[in-house]
Amino acid sequence: MRTPSTGEPAAPLARRLRTIAEHGRCHNFHALPASALEQERLPDVSFSGSALDSFFAPRGVLAEAQELAAEAFGADRTFFLSCGTTIANRIATEVLGRLGTGILLDPRSHQSVHFGTNASPAEVAPLPITARGEPDLPAVQRMLADGRYGAIALNAATYEGIRLRLTEVLTGIAAVAPETVLLIDEAWSAIHTFSPELAEHSALPVARRLRDRGQPCPALLVTQSAHKTMLALRQAGYLHLVAGQDRRMGLESALRQAIYRQHTTSPSWPILGSLDTAREHAQAHGAQALAHALELSAEFTRALGDSGFPDDRGSAENPCTVTDPLHVRLRTGCGAAGSLQRYLYAEHDVYLPRTGPDTLVAHFHIGVRAEDVRALLHGLESWPGDRPDNGSPDGPRESGAEPRIGSVLNGFLLPYPPGVPLTRPGEVWTERHARLLAAHRRSGAEVFWVAQD
Ligand SMILES: Cc1ncc(COP(=O)(O)O)c(C=O)c1O
């Protein structure tokens, strides 16, 4: 392919990225754009072993950096990963699958957890969920008590900004089955550890509190996308281990083996280095930066209330869940989320992720400034509303056919984002699924059909 005007070889993706870089500030309410925060550039080297450190068996600077991170977060061990929480979840689910016990799987989990457990030899059952859409703790306790399930995968910080009340959840689980091993996906809340207010529901501070008080705490594998909330490069992820002394060596060695099997053998040293600087930054400035982000989010919500634009704050204030005050969800009316998303980006340089057919979410990460909030409010006030010609075409699908009502599926049907399966293999396709899928499509989601392994 050649550029028509010059006949030179074309690099269309690179050209587009350069255009974006030259365009100036985009008001990004998705994840922290590290480039906007004057990140120190670390060299992209191919060294390992003696020249720098071994990625799979670190003994030098990487080991030291990981220890500092474990101490800062309150973990027994922390591993740096350069392939996102997607790989961290695959690693953690592999460990759960080798424990020799059944796994309870939170259906609200990211696709990486679904795919990981689906590939596991363990028996996997859905974690009971209440009519309000939150984990049903008493029902979970009953399932744990019969001894068949010894592992749980939980989504504790969803794309929409719903967090689990982990003190209640962890103590409830420890009360009936203290030997349980939990995968806790905190993709969207890595930095929360560094804010007194937000740490209240964060896995590692909660585990530390329980242990300090001498209360039992289950073993935890905590996965975090540092790149979504901290000053780290894209794909930078932490995988933390918290385990009682008696479990620690077994789980640590299982994690090292799983990392060896799943991770790229060419880790990105700039990404790994950014996990080190992100931790350093969070320790020095995280509390202050989060206090500012909370202030901006509260100001925005007040202004939004005055404008009459509906949000659904507080709707997840249930016995087991709580809304993350840094994620403000905006209701658009059925199927209109994609239309508002495209309008804001095209007309106002505002980028907001779509999390469902009628929901966008404004994530007040630590890179958001007052000028971004003004741009978002102005964009929302100017929105002319959903128009019939605003629909986006269907996303890609590997299978052209829509499932028949009543048929049993042999794969996952996934609207992306948020990458949470509508259905898992073995489920029956119903009218409700069909309506939900149509609404996702109408609002601009890409829909993927992923066949059973
Ligand atoms: C809950 C959850 N877990 C895991 C992931 C995957 O994270 P990453 O993009 O770092 O691979 C996401 C991505 O959005 C997510 O929402």
Tab-separated table of C-alpha atoms and ligand atoms in Angstrom:
chain	number	residue	atom	x	y	z
A	1	MET	CA	0.000	0.000	0.000
A	2	ARG	CA	1.357	3.453	-0.924
A	3	THR	CA	0.446	7.031	-0.007
A	4	PRO	CA	-1.352	8.325	-3.136
A	5	SER	CA	0.234	11.803	-3.138
A	6	THR	CA	3.888	10.781	-2.755
A	7	GLY	CA	3.965	7.111	-3.749
A	8	GLU	CA	5.850	6.428	-0.496
A	9	PRO	CA	5.036	3.236	1.452
A	10	ALA	CA	2.110	3.993	3.768
A	11	ALA	CA	1.883	3.319	7.506
A	12	PRO	CA	-1.771	4.123	8.173
A	13	LEU	CA	-1.901	3.168	11.843
A	14	ALA	CA	1.241	5.097	12.704
A	15	ARG	CA	-0.040	8.092	10.726
A	16	ARG	CA	-3.320	8.078	12.645
A	17	LEU	CA	-1.532	7.827	15.986
A	18	ARG	CA	0.697	10.768	15.031
A	19	THR	CA	-2.409	12.780	14.131
A	20	ILE	CA	-3.905	11.993	17.540
A	21	ALA	CA	-0.672	13.035	19.263
A	22	GLU	CA	-0.552	16.311	17.325
A	23	HIS	CA	-4.233	17.062	17.955
A	24	GLY	CA	-3.617	18.161	21.528
A	25	ARG	CA	-5.454	17.268	24.718
A	26	CYS	CA	-8.330	14.812	24.526
A	27	HIS	CA	-10.567	14.971	27.606
A	28	ASN	CA	-10.121	11.294	28.448
A	29	PHE	CA	-12.475	9.832	31.076
A	30	HIS	CA	-11.509	6.224	30.415
A	31	ALA	CA	-8.108	5.358	31.837
A	32	LEU	CA	-5.090	7.360	32.789
A	33	PRO	CA	-3.095	8.359	29.712
A	34	ALA	CA	0.456	8.047	31.091
A	35	SER	CA	1.843	10.179	28.262
A	36	ALA	CA	-0.160	13.171	29.519
A	37	LEU	CA	1.686	13.088	32.811
A	38	GLU	CA	5.228	13.642	31.644
A	39	GLN	CA	6.290	10.086	32.220
A	40	GLU	CA	10.011	9.570	32.337
A	41	ARG	CA	11.031	7.556	29.259
A	42	LEU	CA	12.677	4.270	30.177
A	43	PRO	CA	14.777	2.488	27.530
A	44	ASP	CA	13.305	-0.404	25.596
A	45	VAL	CA	16.109	-2.925	26.042
A	46	SER	CA	16.196	-6.633	25.340
A	47	PHE	CA	18.485	-7.438	28.261
A	48	SER	CA	17.883	-10.110	30.805
A	49	GLY	CA	19.894	-12.049	33.381
A	50	SER	CA	23.297	-10.572	34.084
A	51	ALA	CA	22.754	-7.289	32.188
A	52	LEU	CA	19.581	-6.269	34.055
A	53	ASP	CA	17.651	-9.007	35.865
A	54	SER	CA	15.894	-12.234	35.040
A	55	PHE	CA	12.163	-11.711	34.466
A	56	PHE	CA	11.138	-15.233	35.502
A	57	ALA	CA	13.604	-15.655	38.398
A	58	PRO	CA	14.525	-12.138	39.512
A	59	ARG	CA	17.351	-11.717	42.028
A	60	GLY	CA	18.473	-8.129	41.367
A	61	VAL	CA	16.724	-4.823	40.622
A	62	LEU	CA	13.422	-6.388	39.535
A	63	ALA	CA	13.266	-8.451	42.737
A	64	GLU	CA	14.020	-5.307	44.739
A	65	ALA	CA	11.336	-3.278	42.919
A	66	GLN	CA	8.766	-6.044	43.421
A	67	GLU	CA	9.569	-6.181	47.143
A	68	LEU	CA	9.084	-2.431	47.468
A	69	ALA	CA	5.724	-2.753	45.715
A	70	ALA	CA	4.649	-5.660	47.956
A	71	GLU	CA	5.490	-3.570	51.004
A	72	ALA	CA	3.650	-0.496	49.676
A	73	PHE	CA	0.494	-2.448	48.784
A	74	GLY	CA	0.606	-4.775	51.803
A	75	ALA	CA	1.077	-8.039	49.884
A	76	ASP	CA	3.265	-11.015	50.797
A	77	ARG	CA	4.596	-11.045	47.218
A	78	THR	CA	4.064	-8.822	44.192
A	79	PHE	CA	4.831	-9.788	40.592
A	80	PHE	CA	5.214	-7.219	37.810
A	81	LEU	CA	3.596	-8.222	34.495
A	82	SER	CA	3.762	-6.528	31.116
A	83	CYS	CA	0.665	-8.021	29.422
A	84	GLY	CA	-2.195	-6.398	31.337
A	85	THR	CA	-4.666	-7.839	33.815
A	86	THR	CA	-5.835	-10.090	30.993
A	87	ILE	CA	-2.708	-12.213	31.466
A	88	ALA	CA	-2.666	-11.708	35.238
A	89	ASN	CA	-6.169	-13.233	35.334
A	90	ARG	CA	-5.152	-16.126	33.091
A	91	ILE	CA	-2.217	-16.811	35.434
A	92	ALA	CA	-4.383	-16.607	38.563
A	93	THR	CA	-7.160	-18.799	37.108
A	94	GLU	CA	-4.560	-21.376	36.143
A	95	VAL	CA	-3.452	-21.490	39.794
A	96	LEU	CA	-7.071	-21.819	40.995
A	97	GLY	CA	-7.644	-24.610	38.480
A	98	ARG	CA	-4.732	-26.640	39.854
A	99	LEU	CA	-5.858	-26.535	43.496
A	100	GLY	CA	-7.873	-29.726	43.090
A	101	THR	CA	-11.172	-28.128	44.132
A	102	GLY	CA	-14.208	-26.579	42.460
A	103	ILE	CA	-14.267	-22.874	41.510
A	104	LEU	CA	-17.147	-20.454	42.079
A	105	LEU	CA	-17.067	-17.920	39.256
A	106	ASP	CA	-18.532	-14.422	39.555
A	107	PRO	CA	-20.570	-14.096	36.322
A	108	ARG	CA	-19.755	-10.362	36.283
A	109	SER	CA	-16.094	-11.253	35.674
A	110	HIS	CA	-14.019	-10.001	32.764
A	111	GLN	CA	-13.705	-12.362	29.782
A	112	SER	CA	-10.123	-13.266	30.779
A	113	VAL	CA	-11.436	-14.897	33.959
A	114	HIS	CA	-14.198	-16.706	32.045
A	115	PHE	CA	-11.738	-17.997	29.432
A	116	GLY	CA	-9.209	-18.977	32.122
A	117	THR	CA	-11.702	-20.957	34.191
A	118	ASN	CA	-13.238	-22.458	31.050
A	119	ALA	CA	-9.836	-23.883	30.115
A	120	SER	CA	-9.308	-25.264	33.624
A	121	PRO	CA	-9.779	-28.918	34.598
A	122	ALA	CA	-11.673	-27.846	37.744
A	123	GLU	CA	-15.438	-27.973	38.146
A	124	VAL	CA	-16.701	-24.414	37.686
A	125	ALA	CA	-20.065	-23.191	39.009
A	126	PRO	CA	-21.568	-19.711	38.807
A	127	LEU	CA	-21.288	-17.698	42.007
A	128	PRO	CA	-24.844	-16.995	43.251
A	129	ILE	CA	-25.965	-13.446	42.456
A	130	THR	CA	-28.949	-11.608	43.979
A	131	ALA	CA	-31.767	-10.024	41.975
A	132	ARG	CA	-29.936	-6.699	42.473
A	133	GLY	CA	-26.930	-8.127	40.642
A	134	GLU	CA	-24.526	-8.458	43.572
A	135	PRO	CA	-22.881	-11.591	45.032
A	136	ASP	CA	-25.320	-13.381	47.328
A	137	LEU	CA	-23.055	-13.907	50.345
A	138	PRO	CA	-25.315	-16.237	52.388
A	139	ALA	CA	-25.787	-18.488	49.333
A	140	VAL	CA	-22.011	-18.433	48.674
A	141	GLN	CA	-21.386	-19.431	52.294
A	142	ARG	CA	-23.785	-22.374	51.954
A	143	MET	CA	-21.971	-23.575	48.819
A	144	LEU	CA	-18.563	-23.253	50.519
A	145	ALA	CA	-19.724	-25.049	53.635
A	146	ASP	CA	-20.358	-28.329	51.779
A	147	GLY	CA	-16.633	-28.469	50.867
A	148	ARG	CA	-17.001	-28.970	47.104
A	149	TYR	CA	-15.748	-25.495	46.185
A	150	GLY	CA	-12.461	-24.183	47.598
A	151	ALA	CA	-11.727	-21.354	45.154
A	152	ILE	CA	-13.621	-18.222	44.114
A	153	ALA	CA	-13.045	-15.710	41.316
A	154	LEU	CA	-14.528	-12.282	42.123
A	155	ASN	CA	-14.747	-9.042	40.201
A	156	ALA	CA	-14.126	-6.440	42.923
A	157	ALA	CA	-13.777	-3.332	40.724
A	158	THR	CA	-15.875	-3.509	37.578
A	159	TYR	CA	-15.632	-1.460	34.397
A	160	GLU	CA	-18.814	0.355	35.501
A	161	GLY	CA	-17.269	1.249	38.873
A	162	ILE	CA	-18.972	-1.226	41.175
A	163	ARG	CA	-16.785	-2.374	44.049
A	164	LEU	CA	-17.269	-5.135	46.578
A	165	ARG	CA	-17.461	-4.474	50.305
A	166	LEU	CA	-14.465	-6.703	50.803
A	167	THR	CA	-14.414	-6.568	54.608
A	168	GLU	CA	-17.877	-8.162	54.675
A	169	VAL	CA	-17.078	-10.551	51.810
A	170	LEU	CA	-13.703	-11.760	53.131
A	171	THR	CA	-14.841	-12.151	56.736
A	172	GLY	CA	-18.021	-13.908	55.548
A	173	ILE	CA	-15.977	-16.374	53.497
A	174	ALA	CA	-13.338	-16.895	56.217
A	175	ALA	CA	-16.108	-17.605	58.746
A	176	VAL	CA	-17.233	-20.756	56.902
A	177	ALA	CA	-14.194	-21.773	54.823
A	178	PRO	CA	-10.923	-20.034	55.817
A	179	GLU	CA	-8.889	-22.254	53.460
A	180	THR	CA	-10.621	-20.776	50.373
A	181	VAL	CA	-8.330	-19.215	47.748
A	182	LEU	CA	-9.730	-16.126	46.029
A	183	LEU	CA	-8.865	-14.420	42.790
A	184	ILE	CA	-9.799	-10.770	43.288
A	185	ASP	CA	-9.868	-8.756	40.083
A	186	GLU	CA	-9.205	-5.110	40.946
A	187	ALA	CA	-8.456	-3.976	37.407
A	188	TRP	CA	-9.971	-0.547	38.044
A	189	SER	CA	-8.783	0.200	41.568
A	190	ALA	CA	-5.015	-0.335	41.912
A	191	ILE	CA	-4.379	3.185	43.193
A	192	HIS	CA	-7.234	3.078	45.722
A	193	THR	CA	-4.833	1.484	48.224
A	194	PHE	CA	-3.184	4.884	48.617
A	195	SER	CA	-6.309	6.853	49.618
A	196	PRO	CA	-7.637	6.458	53.177
A	197	GLU	CA	-11.223	6.794	51.901
A	198	LEU	CA	-10.957	4.432	48.918
A	199	ALA	CA	-8.750	1.854	50.655
A	200	GLU	CA	-11.698	0.919	52.848
A	201	HIS	CA	-12.915	-1.528	50.182
A	202	SER	CA	-9.547	-2.510	48.637
A	203	ALA	CA	-8.401	-6.111	48.953
A	204	LEU	CA	-4.872	-5.589	50.233
A	205	PRO	CA	-5.649	-2.960	52.911
A	206	VAL	CA	-8.666	-5.039	54.022
A	207	ALA	CA	-6.503	-8.177	54.280
A	208	ARG	CA	-3.860	-6.263	56.217
A	209	ARG	CA	-6.497	-4.928	58.644
A	210	LEU	CA	-7.928	-8.387	59.241
A	211	ARG	CA	-4.510	-9.895	59.840
A	212	ASP	CA	-3.454	-7.035	62.162
A	213	ARG	CA	-6.545	-7.733	64.247
A	214	GLY	CA	-5.778	-11.444	64.302
A	215	GLN	CA	-8.928	-12.238	62.281
A	216	PRO	CA	-8.842	-15.011	59.662
A	217	CYS	CA	-8.459	-13.973	56.026
A	218	PRO	CA	-8.599	-16.301	52.998
A	219	ALA	CA	-5.605	-16.515	50.642
A	220	LEU	CA	-5.817	-13.885	47.894
A	221	LEU	CA	-4.462	-13.496	44.373
A	222	VAL	CA	-5.127	-9.855	43.519
A	223	THR	CA	-4.846	-8.613	39.925
A	224	GLN	CA	-4.628	-4.910	39.086
A	225	SER	CA	-4.251	-2.943	35.851
A	226	ALA	CA	-1.800	-0.312	37.084
A	227	HIS	CA	-2.147	1.389	33.701
A	228	LYS	CA	-5.832	2.189	34.258
A	229	THR	CA	-5.436	4.188	37.471
A	230	MET	CA	-1.732	4.768	38.139
A	231	LEU	CA	1.078	6.524	36.355
A	232	ALA	CA	2.142	3.382	34.498
A	233	LEU	CA	2.469	2.445	30.844
A	234	ARG	CA	-0.345	0.617	29.030
A	235	GLN	CA	-0.444	-3.110	29.895
A	236	ALA	CA	1.410	-2.630	33.194
A	237	GLY	CA	-0.115	-4.979	35.753
A	238	TYR	CA	0.451	-6.105	39.323
A	239	LEU	CA	-0.289	-9.589	40.573
A	240	HIS	CA	-0.218	-9.701	44.369
A	241	LEU	CA	-0.273	-12.684	46.687
A	242	VAL	CA	-1.625	-12.658	50.229
A	243	ALA	CA	-1.513	-16.007	51.967
A	244	GLY	CA	-1.158	-17.276	55.478
A	245	GLN	CA	2.372	-18.480	56.296
A	246	ASP	CA	1.351	-22.120	55.808
A	247	ARG	CA	-0.031	-21.545	52.273
A	248	ARG	CA	2.489	-19.007	51.082
A	249	MET	CA	5.229	-21.171	49.602
A	250	GLY	CA	2.808	-23.467	47.739
A	251	LEU	CA	0.843	-20.616	46.170
A	252	GLU	CA	3.954	-18.593	45.394
A	253	SER	CA	5.569	-21.475	43.580
A	254	ALA	CA	2.309	-22.222	41.694
A	255	LEU	CA	2.176	-18.558	40.625
A	256	ARG	CA	5.787	-18.587	39.402
A	257	GLN	CA	5.057	-21.696	37.334
A	258	ALA	CA	1.896	-20.178	35.867
A	259	ILE	CA	3.699	-16.923	35.037
A	260	TYR	CA	6.357	-18.989	33.251
A	261	ARG	CA	3.702	-20.794	31.230
A	262	GLN	CA	1.520	-17.781	30.348
A	263	HIS	CA	3.660	-14.644	30.108
A	264	THR	CA	5.576	-13.477	27.066
A	265	THR	CA	9.271	-14.381	27.216
A	266	SER	CA	10.040	-10.874	25.921
A	267	PRO	CA	8.690	-8.673	28.722
A	268	SER	CA	8.713	-4.949	28.105
A	269	TRP	CA	11.251	-3.425	30.499
A	270	PRO	CA	9.796	0.101	30.110
A	271	ILE	CA	6.417	-1.309	31.212
A	272	LEU	CA	7.976	-3.180	34.134
A	273	GLY	CA	9.996	-0.067	35.055
A	274	SER	CA	6.806	2.012	34.976
A	275	LEU	CA	5.306	-0.300	37.622
A	276	ASP	CA	8.202	0.719	39.844
A	277	THR	CA	7.817	4.481	39.230
A	278	ALA	CA	4.002	4.259	39.476
A	279	ARG	CA	4.328	2.748	42.960
A	280	GLU	CA	6.849	5.411	43.948
A	281	HIS	CA	4.542	8.148	42.637
A	282	ALA	CA	1.483	6.663	44.365
A	283	GLN	CA	3.281	6.507	47.710
A	284	ALA	CA	4.450	10.109	47.440
A	285	HIS	CA	1.440	11.753	45.779
A	286	GLY	CA	-1.393	9.195	45.498
A	287	ALA	CA	-3.448	10.362	48.495
A	288	GLN	CA	-3.363	13.988	47.373
A	289	ALA	CA	-4.041	13.156	43.705
A	290	LEU	CA	-6.999	10.969	44.685
A	291	ALA	CA	-8.411	13.622	47.017
A	292	HIS	CA	-8.379	16.018	44.052
A	293	ALA	CA	-9.991	13.424	41.762
A	294	LEU	CA	-12.723	12.846	44.370
A	295	GLU	CA	-13.346	16.599	44.568
A	296	LEU	CA	-13.667	16.884	40.775
A	297	SER	CA	-16.013	13.910	40.681
A	298	ALA	CA	-18.211	15.402	43.433
A	299	GLU	CA	-18.303	18.810	41.682
A	300	PHE	CA	-19.219	17.123	38.412
A	301	THR	CA	-22.037	15.155	40.041
A	302	ARG	CA	-23.453	18.294	41.622
A	303	ALA	CA	-23.352	20.142	38.292
A	304	LEU	CA	-24.864	17.137	36.537
A	305	GLY	CA	-27.739	17.068	39.037
A	306	ASP	CA	-28.454	20.727	38.222
A	307	SER	CA	-28.377	20.015	34.478
A	308	GLY	CA	-31.023	17.281	34.802
A	309	PHE	CA	-28.835	14.686	33.034
A	310	PRO	CA	-29.548	11.358	34.770
A	311	ASP	CA	-26.782	9.473	36.568
A	312	ASP	CA	-27.220	6.452	38.781
A	313	ARG	CA	-24.999	7.134	41.737
A	314	GLY	CA	-25.758	5.059	44.751
A	315	SER	CA	-27.660	2.405	42.808
A	316	ALA	CA	-25.061	-0.199	43.800
A	317	GLU	CA	-25.180	0.629	47.526
A	318	ASN	CA	-26.162	-2.872	48.574
A	319	PRO	CA	-25.050	-5.189	51.375
A	320	CYS	CA	-22.123	-6.517	49.303
A	321	THR	CA	-21.438	-3.730	46.791
A	322	VAL	CA	-20.694	-0.028	46.765
A	323	THR	CA	-20.262	2.485	43.922
A	324	ASP	CA	-16.767	3.768	43.281
A	325	PRO	CA	-17.067	7.561	43.683
A	326	LEU	CA	-14.445	7.959	40.924
A	327	HIS	CA	-16.744	6.321	38.365
A	328	VAL	CA	-19.863	8.334	37.545
A	329	ARG	CA	-22.340	6.435	35.400
A	330	LEU	CA	-24.494	8.395	32.992
A	331	ARG	CA	-27.834	7.106	31.779
A	332	THR	CA	-28.641	7.905	28.151
A	333	GLY	CA	-31.948	6.160	27.482
A	334	CYS	CA	-32.096	2.736	25.919
A	335	GLY	CA	-29.583	2.056	23.158
A	336	ALA	CA	-28.284	5.642	23.038
A	337	ALA	CA	-24.947	5.188	24.809
A	338	GLY	CA	-22.987	4.781	21.578
A	339	SER	CA	-24.660	7.780	20.014
A	340	LEU	CA	-23.704	10.061	22.929
A	341	GLN	CA	-20.208	8.575	23.003
A	342	ARG	CA	-19.624	9.333	19.311
A	343	TYR	CA	-21.087	12.836	19.673
A	344	LEU	CA	-18.845	13.753	22.617
A	345	TYR	CA	-15.708	12.527	20.867
A	346	ALA	CA	-16.449	14.053	17.481
A	347	GLU	CA	-17.767	17.423	18.671
A	348	HIS	CA	-16.079	18.021	22.025
A	349	ASP	CA	-12.848	15.946	22.125
A	350	VAL	CA	-14.291	14.124	25.130
A	351	TYR	CA	-13.730	10.378	25.402
A	352	LEU	CA	-16.074	8.353	27.628
A	353	PRO	CA	-16.334	4.552	27.588
A	354	ARG	CA	-19.644	2.833	26.918
A	355	THR	CA	-20.397	0.160	29.509
A	356	GLY	CA	-23.870	-0.962	28.441
A	357	PRO	CA	-26.674	-0.168	25.995
A	358	ASP	CA	-27.799	2.847	28.021
A	359	THR	CA	-24.746	3.670	30.108
A	360	LEU	CA	-21.539	5.630	29.723
A	361	VAL	CA	-19.124	6.006	32.575
A	362	ALA	CA	-16.958	9.005	33.409
A	363	HIS	CA	-13.870	7.757	35.207
A	364	PHE	CA	-12.264	10.458	37.339
A	365	HIS	CA	-8.738	9.073	37.278
A	366	ILE	CA	-5.827	11.110	38.631
A	367	GLY	CA	-5.063	12.614	35.214
A	368	VAL	CA	-8.440	14.414	34.952
A	369	ARG	CA	-8.282	18.205	35.259
A	370	ALA	CA	-10.942	20.859	35.890
A	371	GLU	CA	-10.830	21.837	32.186
A	372	ASP	CA	-11.760	18.228	31.249
A	373	VAL	CA	-14.784	18.379	33.550
A	374	ARG	CA	-15.899	21.666	31.999
A	375	ALA	CA	-15.579	20.170	28.509
A	376	LEU	CA	-17.627	17.122	29.523
A	377	LEU	CA	-20.388	19.189	31.119
A	378	HIS	CA	-20.529	21.455	28.094
A	379	GLY	CA	-20.729	18.424	25.785
A	380	LEU	CA	-23.554	16.860	27.793
A	381	GLU	CA	-25.505	20.119	27.906
A	382	SER	CA	-25.166	20.543	24.117
A	383	TRP	CA	-26.177	16.983	23.192
A	384	PRO	CA	-29.118	17.139	20.802
A	385	GLY	CA	-30.277	13.667	21.895
A	386	ASP	CA	-30.265	10.301	20.198
A	387	ARG	CA	-31.034	10.346	16.481
A	388	PRO	CA	-32.183	7.358	14.406
A	389	ASP	CA	-29.261	7.863	11.961
A	390	ASN	CA	-26.761	7.618	14.801
A	391	GLY	CA	-26.763	3.822	14.972
A	392	SER	CA	-23.469	2.053	14.403
A	393	PRO	CA	-23.057	-1.097	12.339
A	394	ASP	CA	-22.826	-4.495	13.983
A	395	GLY	CA	-19.474	-5.488	15.355
A	396	PRO	CA	-17.576	-8.487	14.037
A	397	ARG	CA	-18.842	-11.963	14.732
A	398	GLU	CA	-17.236	-15.274	13.963
A	399	SER	CA	-20.607	-16.865	13.402
A	400	GLY	CA	-23.101	-15.030	11.248
A	401	ALA	CA	-26.166	-16.679	12.716
A	402	GLU	CA	-28.037	-15.282	15.709
A	403	PRO	CA	-28.625	-18.087	18.229
A	404	ARG	CA	-32.116	-19.562	18.030
A	405	ILE	CA	-34.335	-18.959	21.091
A	406	GLY	CA	-34.177	-22.138	23.171
A	407	SER	CA	-30.884	-23.370	21.681
A	408	VAL	CA	-27.984	-24.408	23.916
A	409	LEU	CA	-24.832	-22.376	23.242
A	410	ASN	CA	-21.416	-23.925	22.724
A	411	GLY	CA	-19.449	-20.736	23.231
A	412	PHE	CA	-19.406	-17.242	24.707
A	413	LEU	CA	-21.338	-14.282	23.328
A	414	LEU	CA	-19.547	-11.081	24.302
A	415	PRO	CA	-20.397	-7.438	23.808
A	416	TYR	CA	-17.151	-5.437	24.022
A	417	PRO	CA	-16.771	-3.272	25.992
A	418	PRO	CA	-17.182	-4.247	28.787
A	419	GLY	CA	-16.073	-7.809	27.839
A	420	VAL	CA	-18.391	-9.552	30.293
A	421	PRO	CA	-20.042	-12.539	28.559
A	422	LEU	CA	-23.802	-12.382	28.047
A	423	THR	CA	-23.804	-16.166	28.015
A	424	ARG	CA	-21.417	-19.032	28.753
A	425	PRO	CA	-21.206	-22.420	27.034
A	426	GLY	CA	-24.111	-24.668	28.022
A	427	GLU	CA	-26.557	-21.798	28.606
A	428	VAL	CA	-29.906	-21.638	26.844
A	429	TRP	CA	-30.478	-18.620	24.587
A	430	THR	CA	-33.642	-16.778	25.661
A	431	GLU	CA	-35.789	-13.820	24.534
A	432	ARG	CA	-34.148	-11.765	27.300
A	433	HIS	CA	-30.667	-12.500	25.886
A	434	ALA	CA	-31.829	-11.584	22.387
A	435	ARG	CA	-33.265	-8.243	23.572
A	436	LEU	CA	-30.106	-7.416	25.523
A	437	LEU	CA	-27.869	-8.284	22.590
A	438	ALA	CA	-29.943	-6.137	20.225
A	439	ALA	CA	-29.662	-3.197	22.645
A	440	HIS	CA	-25.887	-3.652	22.934
A	441	ARG	CA	-25.560	-3.712	19.139
A	442	ARG	CA	-27.780	-0.661	18.696
A	443	SER	CA	-25.646	1.274	21.144
A	444	GLY	CA	-22.379	0.556	19.346
A	445	ALA	CA	-20.872	-2.472	21.113
A	446	GLU	CA	-18.762	-4.852	19.096
A	447	VAL	CA	-20.234	-8.308	19.556
A	448	PHE	CA	-17.955	-11.336	19.528
A	449	TRP	CA	-18.812	-14.989	19.319
A	450	VAL	CA	-16.037	-17.094	20.885
A	451	ALA	CA	-16.416	-20.830	20.462
A	452	GLN	CA	-15.843	-23.271	23.308
A	453	ASP	CA	-12.208	-24.529	23.485
B	1	LIG	C1	-12.731	-6.066	35.366
B	1	LIG	C2	-11.632	-6.152	34.366
B	1	LIG	N1	-10.666	-7.071	34.521
B	1	LIG	C3	-9.644	-7.194	33.648
B	1	LIG	C4	-9.546	-6.362	32.555
B	1	LIG	C5	-8.398	-6.518	31.594
B	1	LIG	O1	-7.418	-5.601	31.923
B	1	LIG	P1	-6.224	-5.223	30.932
B	1	LIG	O2	-6.809	-4.261	29.967
B	1	LIG	O3	-5.194	-4.612	31.835
B	1	LIG	O4	-5.747	-6.466	30.288
B	1	LIG	C6	-10.528	-5.370	32.351
B	1	LIG	C7	-10.459	-4.490	31.183
B	1	LIG	O5	-11.200	-3.588	30.993
B	1	LIG	C8	-11.603	-5.274	33.275
B	1	LIG	O6	-12.573	-4.382	33.106
